[in-house]
Short mmCIF file of C-alpha atoms in Angstrom, two decimals:
data_model
loop_
_atom_site.label_atom_id
_atom_site.label_comp_id
_atom_site.label_asym_id
_atom_site.label_seq_id
_atom_site.Cartn_x
_atom_site.Cartn_y
_atom_site.Cartn_z
CA UNK A 1 46.15 181.73 46.56
CA UNK A 2 47.89 184.94 47.78
CA UNK A 3 44.85 185.82 49.83
CA UNK A 4 44.62 182.26 51.55
CA UNK A 5 48.32 182.41 52.49
CA UNK A 6 47.97 186.03 53.81
CA UNK A 7 45.13 184.67 55.64
CA UNK A 8 47.13 181.62 57.18
CA UNK A 9 49.80 183.89 58.19
CA UNK A 10 47.64 186.38 60.13
CA UNK A 11 45.90 183.51 61.87
CA UNK A 12 49.38 182.08 62.98
CA UNK A 13 49.64 185.42 64.65
CA UNK A 14 46.37 184.96 66.79
CA UNK A 15 47.33 181.57 67.94
CA UNK A 16 49.17 182.93 70.94
CA UNK A 17 45.97 184.88 71.97
CA UNK A 18 43.88 182.05 71.71
CA UNK A 19 45.92 179.24 73.60
CA UNK A 20 47.16 179.60 77.25
CA UNK A 21 49.26 176.88 77.29
CA UNK A 22 50.32 175.92 73.43
CA UNK A 23 51.70 179.21 71.67
CA UNK A 24 53.31 179.01 68.40
CA UNK A 25 54.98 182.42 68.92
CA UNK A 26 58.79 181.98 69.96
CA UNK A 27 61.40 184.40 71.31
CA UNK A 28 62.39 187.15 69.00
CA UNK A 29 65.04 188.91 71.12
CA UNK A 30 65.07 191.89 68.91
CA UNK A 31 66.87 190.02 65.91
CA UNK A 32 65.94 189.21 62.52
CA UNK A 33 64.27 185.74 61.94
CA UNK A 34 64.74 183.52 59.12
CA UNK A 35 61.07 183.04 58.98
CA UNK A 36 59.25 185.47 56.50
CA UNK A 37 58.81 189.13 58.10
CA UNK A 38 55.39 189.93 59.02
CA UNK A 39 55.21 193.71 59.27
CA UNK A 40 52.28 195.16 57.91
CA UNK A 41 54.36 197.26 55.09
CA UNK A 42 54.86 194.04 53.29
CA UNK A 43 52.77 193.21 50.25
CA UNK A 44 50.74 190.02 49.30
CA UNK A 45 53.30 189.34 46.81
CA UNK A 46 55.84 189.00 49.27
CA UNK A 47 53.74 187.04 51.69
CA UNK A 48 52.79 184.41 48.96
CA UNK A 49 56.68 184.31 47.65
CA UNK A 50 57.84 183.47 51.42
CA UNK A 51 55.05 181.34 52.28
CA UNK A 52 53.76 179.16 49.46
CA UNK A 53 51.17 176.93 51.88
CA UNK A 54 48.36 176.55 50.00
CA UNK A 55 45.19 174.57 50.89
CA UNK A 56 42.29 172.80 48.98
CA UNK A 57 38.59 173.36 49.00
CA UNK A 58 38.44 170.82 51.93
CA UNK A 59 40.75 172.38 54.14
CA UNK A 60 39.04 176.00 53.08
CA UNK A 61 35.90 174.88 54.71
CA UNK A 62 37.39 174.62 57.92
CA UNK A 63 37.88 178.38 58.20
CA UNK A 64 41.04 179.83 59.54
CA UNK A 65 44.11 177.79 59.14
CA UNK A 66 47.69 177.95 60.58
CA UNK A 67 51.39 176.88 59.82
CA UNK A 68 52.36 173.73 62.05
CA UNK A 69 55.35 171.58 61.90
CA UNK A 70 54.55 167.95 61.78
CA UNK A 71 56.88 165.04 61.84
CA UNK A 72 56.57 162.04 59.83
CA UNK A 73 58.79 158.91 58.47
CA UNK A 74 60.19 159.90 54.98
CA UNK A 75 61.27 157.25 52.37
CA UNK A 76 64.80 156.84 53.76
CA UNK A 77 63.12 155.75 57.55
CA UNK A 78 64.23 158.95 59.05
CA UNK A 79 61.78 161.05 61.14
CA UNK A 80 61.66 164.41 59.40
CA UNK A 81 59.74 167.63 60.10
CA UNK A 82 57.15 169.15 57.61
CA UNK A 83 55.49 172.41 58.08
CA UNK A 84 51.77 172.14 56.75
CA UNK A 85 48.43 174.35 57.22
CA UNK A 86 46.07 172.78 59.40
CA UNK A 87 42.45 174.14 60.72
CA UNK A 88 43.15 176.73 63.74
CA UNK A 89 41.55 175.87 67.00
CA UNK A 90 42.49 176.53 70.74
CA UNK A 91 43.07 172.84 71.12
CA UNK A 92 46.23 173.44 68.24
CA UNK A 93 48.34 170.96 69.82
CA UNK A 94 45.75 168.15 69.99
CA UNK A 95 44.68 168.78 66.49
CA UNK A 96 48.36 168.75 65.14
CA UNK A 97 48.50 165.09 66.54
CA UNK A 98 45.56 164.08 64.95
CA UNK A 99 46.90 165.25 61.79
CA UNK A 100 49.97 162.84 62.13
CA UNK A 101 47.96 159.86 62.64
CA UNK A 102 47.80 157.43 59.39
CA UNK A 103 44.60 157.73 57.29
CA UNK A 104 44.08 161.49 58.66
CA UNK A 105 43.49 164.45 56.29
CA UNK A 106 47.22 164.98 56.00
CA UNK A 107 48.11 161.52 54.78
CA UNK A 108 46.60 162.66 51.17
CA UNK A 109 48.93 165.98 51.02
CA UNK A 110 52.45 164.38 52.36
CA UNK A 111 55.48 164.44 49.97
CA UNK A 112 56.01 161.16 48.04
CA UNK A 113 57.49 158.81 50.20
CA UNK A 114 56.18 160.32 53.76
CA UNK A 115 54.08 158.23 56.09
CA UNK A 116 52.45 159.21 59.19
CA UNK A 117 53.54 156.90 62.21
CA UNK A 118 50.38 157.04 64.66
CA UNK A 119 48.61 153.90 63.81
CA UNK A 120 45.51 154.25 61.60
CA UNK A 121 42.09 154.41 63.90
CA UNK A 122 44.02 156.10 66.72
CA UNK A 123 41.97 158.55 68.16
CA UNK A 124 43.39 161.48 70.63
CA UNK A 125 41.02 160.78 73.49
CA UNK A 126 42.41 164.22 75.31
CA UNK A 127 45.39 166.17 76.08
CA UNK A 128 45.95 167.91 79.13
CA UNK A 129 48.78 170.76 79.35
CA UNK A 130 50.30 171.44 82.99
CA UNK A 131 51.31 175.13 82.36
CA UNK A 132 53.56 175.50 85.24
CA UNK A 133 55.38 172.26 84.28
CA UNK A 134 55.45 172.96 80.59
CA UNK A 135 53.99 169.21 80.35
CA UNK A 136 51.66 167.79 77.76
CA UNK A 137 49.77 164.69 78.94
CA UNK A 138 48.49 162.94 75.70
CA UNK A 139 45.67 160.12 76.09
CA UNK A 140 45.49 157.70 73.13
CA UNK A 141 42.73 155.23 71.97
CA UNK A 142 44.01 151.56 72.45
CA UNK A 143 44.66 151.38 68.46
CA UNK A 144 47.79 153.32 69.40
CA UNK A 145 49.61 150.02 70.49
CA UNK A 146 49.21 148.63 66.95
CA UNK A 147 52.15 149.99 65.32
CA UNK A 148 55.29 148.21 63.84
CA UNK A 149 57.98 147.15 66.44
CA UNK A 150 60.68 148.52 64.19
CA UNK A 151 58.76 151.99 64.35
CA UNK A 152 58.61 152.15 67.95
CA UNK A 153 61.20 154.62 68.83
CA UNK A 154 60.70 156.85 65.44
CA UNK A 155 56.84 157.03 66.77
CA UNK A 156 58.20 158.45 70.38
CA UNK A 157 60.26 160.98 68.72
CA UNK A 158 57.84 162.22 66.26
CA UNK A 159 55.22 162.97 68.99
CA UNK A 160 57.82 164.49 71.27
CA UNK A 161 59.67 166.46 68.72
CA UNK A 162 56.26 167.81 67.29
CA UNK A 163 54.86 168.97 70.71
CA UNK A 164 57.81 170.31 72.00
CA UNK A 165 58.05 172.24 68.92
CA UNK A 166 55.36 174.51 70.75
CA UNK A 167 57.44 177.02 73.01
CA UNK A 168 55.12 176.16 75.90
CA UNK A 169 55.68 172.37 75.89
CA UNK A 170 58.94 170.90 77.01
CA UNK A 171 57.88 167.36 78.19
CA UNK A 172 55.38 165.13 77.06
CA UNK A 173 53.89 162.09 78.89
CA UNK A 174 51.68 159.40 77.18
CA UNK A 175 48.73 157.65 78.32
CA UNK A 176 46.38 154.73 76.76
CA UNK A 177 42.63 154.69 77.40
CA UNK A 178 43.16 156.79 80.48
CA UNK A 179 46.10 155.02 81.94
CA UNK A 180 49.66 156.29 81.91
CA UNK A 181 52.25 154.17 79.82
CA UNK A 182 55.38 153.32 81.85
CA UNK A 183 56.87 151.92 78.64
CA UNK A 184 55.95 151.53 74.85
CA UNK A 185 53.39 148.65 74.32
CA UNK A 186 55.35 146.77 71.84
CA UNK A 187 59.20 146.76 72.46
CA UNK A 188 59.32 148.33 75.66
CA UNK A 189 61.02 151.85 75.11
CA UNK A 190 60.95 153.42 78.59
CA UNK A 191 58.36 156.12 79.53
CA UNK A 192 59.17 156.41 83.41
CA UNK A 193 60.07 159.87 82.89
CA UNK A 194 58.57 162.53 80.90
CA UNK A 195 59.82 162.49 77.12
CA UNK A 196 61.91 165.58 76.08
CA UNK A 197 63.95 166.19 72.97
CA UNK A 198 66.94 164.79 75.23
CA UNK A 199 65.96 161.37 73.80
CA UNK A 200 67.31 162.75 70.60
CA UNK A 201 66.04 161.99 67.04
CA UNK A 202 67.29 159.79 64.22
CA UNK A 203 70.17 158.46 66.22
CA UNK A 204 73.41 157.42 64.51
CA UNK A 205 75.24 154.60 65.69
CA UNK A 206 77.71 155.03 68.54
CA UNK A 207 80.43 152.42 67.50
CA UNK A 208 83.84 153.55 68.74
CA UNK A 209 82.29 156.38 70.93
CA UNK A 210 83.45 156.35 74.66
CA UNK A 211 79.93 157.16 76.32
CA UNK A 212 81.61 158.36 79.58
CA UNK A 213 83.15 161.03 77.92
CA UNK A 214 80.71 161.83 74.90
CA UNK A 215 77.91 164.38 74.56
CA UNK A 216 74.91 164.15 72.10
CA UNK A 217 74.46 167.23 69.76
CA UNK A 218 71.53 167.14 66.85
CA UNK A 219 72.78 168.46 63.26
CA UNK A 220 70.49 169.17 60.42
CA UNK A 221 71.10 167.86 57.26
CA UNK A 222 69.57 167.92 53.58
CA UNK A 223 67.41 165.27 51.81
CA UNK A 224 65.04 165.18 48.79
CA UNK A 225 61.90 163.20 48.18
CA UNK A 226 61.18 161.20 45.13
CA UNK A 227 59.01 164.38 44.08
CA UNK A 228 61.93 166.90 44.64
CA UNK A 229 60.49 168.26 47.82
CA UNK A 230 63.91 169.48 49.45
CA UNK A 231 63.93 169.33 53.45
CA UNK A 232 65.94 169.42 56.27
CA UNK A 233 66.39 166.28 58.73
CA UNK A 234 67.57 166.37 62.38
CA UNK A 235 69.95 163.62 63.19
CA UNK A 236 71.53 163.13 66.76
CA UNK A 237 75.13 162.43 67.01
CA UNK A 238 77.59 161.74 70.06
CA UNK A 239 80.67 163.58 70.16
CA UNK A 240 83.72 163.87 72.35
CA UNK A 241 82.72 166.54 75.01
CA UNK A 242 84.28 169.78 74.36
CA UNK A 243 84.08 173.10 75.87
CA UNK A 244 83.68 174.73 72.23
CA UNK A 245 80.16 173.01 71.51
CA UNK A 246 79.21 175.59 69.00
CA UNK A 247 82.62 174.86 66.87
CA UNK A 248 82.33 171.40 67.58
CA UNK A 249 78.49 171.26 65.80
CA UNK A 250 79.77 173.27 62.84
CA UNK A 251 82.64 170.92 62.37
CA UNK A 252 80.22 167.81 62.37
CA UNK A 253 77.84 169.57 59.78
CA UNK A 254 81.03 169.99 57.38
CA UNK A 255 81.86 166.29 58.22
CA UNK A 256 78.43 165.46 57.02
CA UNK A 257 75.77 162.81 57.89
CA UNK A 258 76.05 159.03 58.14
CA UNK A 259 72.81 157.96 57.49
CA UNK A 260 71.28 157.13 54.01
CA UNK A 261 69.57 159.56 51.91
CA UNK A 262 71.00 162.54 53.71
CA UNK A 263 73.26 165.18 52.56
CA UNK A 264 75.91 167.59 53.83
CA UNK A 265 74.74 171.30 53.35
CA UNK A 266 78.22 172.91 53.90
CA UNK A 267 81.11 171.76 51.51
CA UNK A 268 84.36 169.92 52.65
CA UNK A 269 86.27 173.03 51.58
CA UNK A 270 84.43 175.41 54.48
CA UNK A 271 86.53 176.39 57.31
CA UNK A 272 85.26 177.68 60.48
CA UNK A 273 87.66 180.66 60.92
CA UNK A 274 86.31 181.91 64.47
CA UNK A 275 83.24 180.96 66.89
CA UNK A 276 82.77 183.62 69.56
CA UNK A 277 79.72 182.56 72.06
CA UNK A 278 78.50 185.43 74.16
CA UNK A 279 75.26 185.23 76.16
CA UNK A 280 72.50 184.49 73.92
CA UNK A 281 74.50 185.34 70.95
CA UNK A 282 77.36 183.34 68.79
CA UNK A 283 78.94 184.71 66.12
CA UNK A 284 80.69 182.28 63.64
CA UNK A 285 83.11 183.48 61.03
CA UNK A 286 83.50 181.28 57.68
CA UNK A 287 85.88 181.18 54.92
CA UNK A 288 84.17 182.37 51.42
CA UNK A 289 83.79 178.60 50.68
CA UNK A 290 80.50 178.68 52.52
CA UNK A 291 78.96 181.06 49.93
CA UNK A 292 77.70 180.06 46.53
CA UNK A 293 79.34 181.31 42.81
CA UNK A 294 77.18 184.26 43.37
CA UNK A 295 78.70 185.11 46.76
CA UNK A 296 75.35 184.44 48.68
CA UNK A 297 74.71 181.96 51.77
CA UNK A 298 72.44 179.25 50.45
CA UNK A 299 69.05 179.09 52.33
CA UNK A 300 69.46 175.40 53.27
CA UNK A 301 73.05 176.03 54.40
CA UNK A 302 71.83 178.91 56.50
CA UNK A 303 69.13 177.13 58.11
CA UNK A 304 71.36 174.41 58.87
CA UNK A 305 73.42 176.49 60.61
CA UNK A 306 70.98 178.18 62.64
CA UNK A 307 68.83 175.16 63.65
CA UNK A 308 71.92 173.21 64.68
CA UNK A 309 73.19 175.86 66.66
CA UNK A 310 70.14 176.69 68.84
CA UNK A 311 68.86 173.07 68.65
CA UNK A 312 71.48 172.33 71.07
CA UNK A 313 70.95 175.12 73.20
CA UNK A 314 74.23 177.06 72.41
CA UNK A 315 72.38 180.55 71.65
CA UNK A 316 69.13 181.96 70.41
CA UNK A 317 70.73 184.06 67.66
CA UNK A 318 73.57 183.60 65.40
CA UNK A 319 75.82 186.25 63.72
CA UNK A 320 77.01 184.85 60.31
CA UNK A 321 80.54 186.53 59.02
CA UNK A 322 82.49 185.36 55.93
CA UNK A 323 86.22 186.25 56.43
CA UNK A 324 85.32 188.73 59.03
CA UNK A 325 82.44 190.51 57.10
CA UNK A 326 79.09 190.82 58.07
CA UNK A 327 77.85 192.24 54.96
CA UNK A 328 76.77 188.49 53.64
CA UNK A 329 73.68 188.17 51.86
CA UNK A 330 71.32 185.14 51.72
CA UNK A 331 70.43 183.14 48.46
CA UNK A 332 67.35 185.52 48.15
CA UNK A 333 69.52 188.62 48.52
CA UNK A 334 68.58 189.52 52.05
CA UNK A 335 70.94 191.04 53.93
CA UNK A 336 72.46 188.64 57.14
CA UNK A 337 74.27 191.77 58.45
CA UNK A 338 72.14 191.21 61.77
CA UNK A 339 71.98 188.43 64.04
CA UNK A 340 69.66 185.76 63.12
CA UNK A 341 67.26 183.65 65.29
CA UNK A 342 65.75 180.18 64.85
CA UNK A 343 62.81 179.85 62.38
CA UNK A 344 59.49 178.89 63.87
CA UNK A 345 58.87 176.57 60.92
CA UNK A 346 61.09 174.47 58.69
CA UNK A 347 60.28 172.28 55.55
CA UNK A 348 57.24 174.38 54.39
CA UNK A 349 55.26 171.96 51.99
CA UNK A 350 52.97 173.51 49.33
CA UNK A 351 49.56 171.22 49.74
#
């Protein structure tokens, strides 16, 4: 397992060299990442502890593999990211889409209750990445239209959020059988403009929201599959427009989710003492209720904070303090004294 895991991590590092329009490598800005560290001084034991992504004999036959975050429907009906190991190729984005097709190789490795949203029998006929526009044009076979009407928006969200997870893709256009789609074929979800993450994901209800003065934010809450796989789920919520968006995001994390099967990662007693945005860095000071009984910041809370702040383009880096002190430890006893960047992959699932 350790040799395979190390091999997979090294493979991921090579993707940027293989792809001209679809790199998996994000900006680091000289900060610590909450992904596993990758310097050469690390031992196999450390790598294996952080990246427990295995692969069976069938996957091994494909040679080099890489971690990619795919999107599926979970048991609660939410669109959820899962990071899995897939065969590495120069067409990694297209291969990732193929792993999101019902009946593909990934289907038998998913957490219990997770199902693919792209209909069985669908073929990705091709993908063109327009580098200067950061646009991916995906051409599906006619079977793409054979989805359940109630899953139409989920299908669009899963494809859009997976592809825009690659730093060189910001927009997506969908085609079927060589022709551009202007709306989804079953319920007519509009596709006149390229799809971006601005469409949101797992939208909450908007009852009581004044849309004229509202703005969307995306928050990450916790869930758990029937086979005890814990994972984070992005949810888009409408809030009143504010000048301090970072503080609003954190307060909404404390408020917690509305959707079924999701749980807050910050306790109700957590208080945001101060939020200071500056350029690409936001500094957040919490009271000590953000820590566990051993005075550490739990991993799911840390990732939810980092993901929610960076997803909303508030900052690229986050500095976490507790009662004004930067000497904060994570649940695995790693120092958080330096600003932290967004993880490249979340919800790693051991296959």
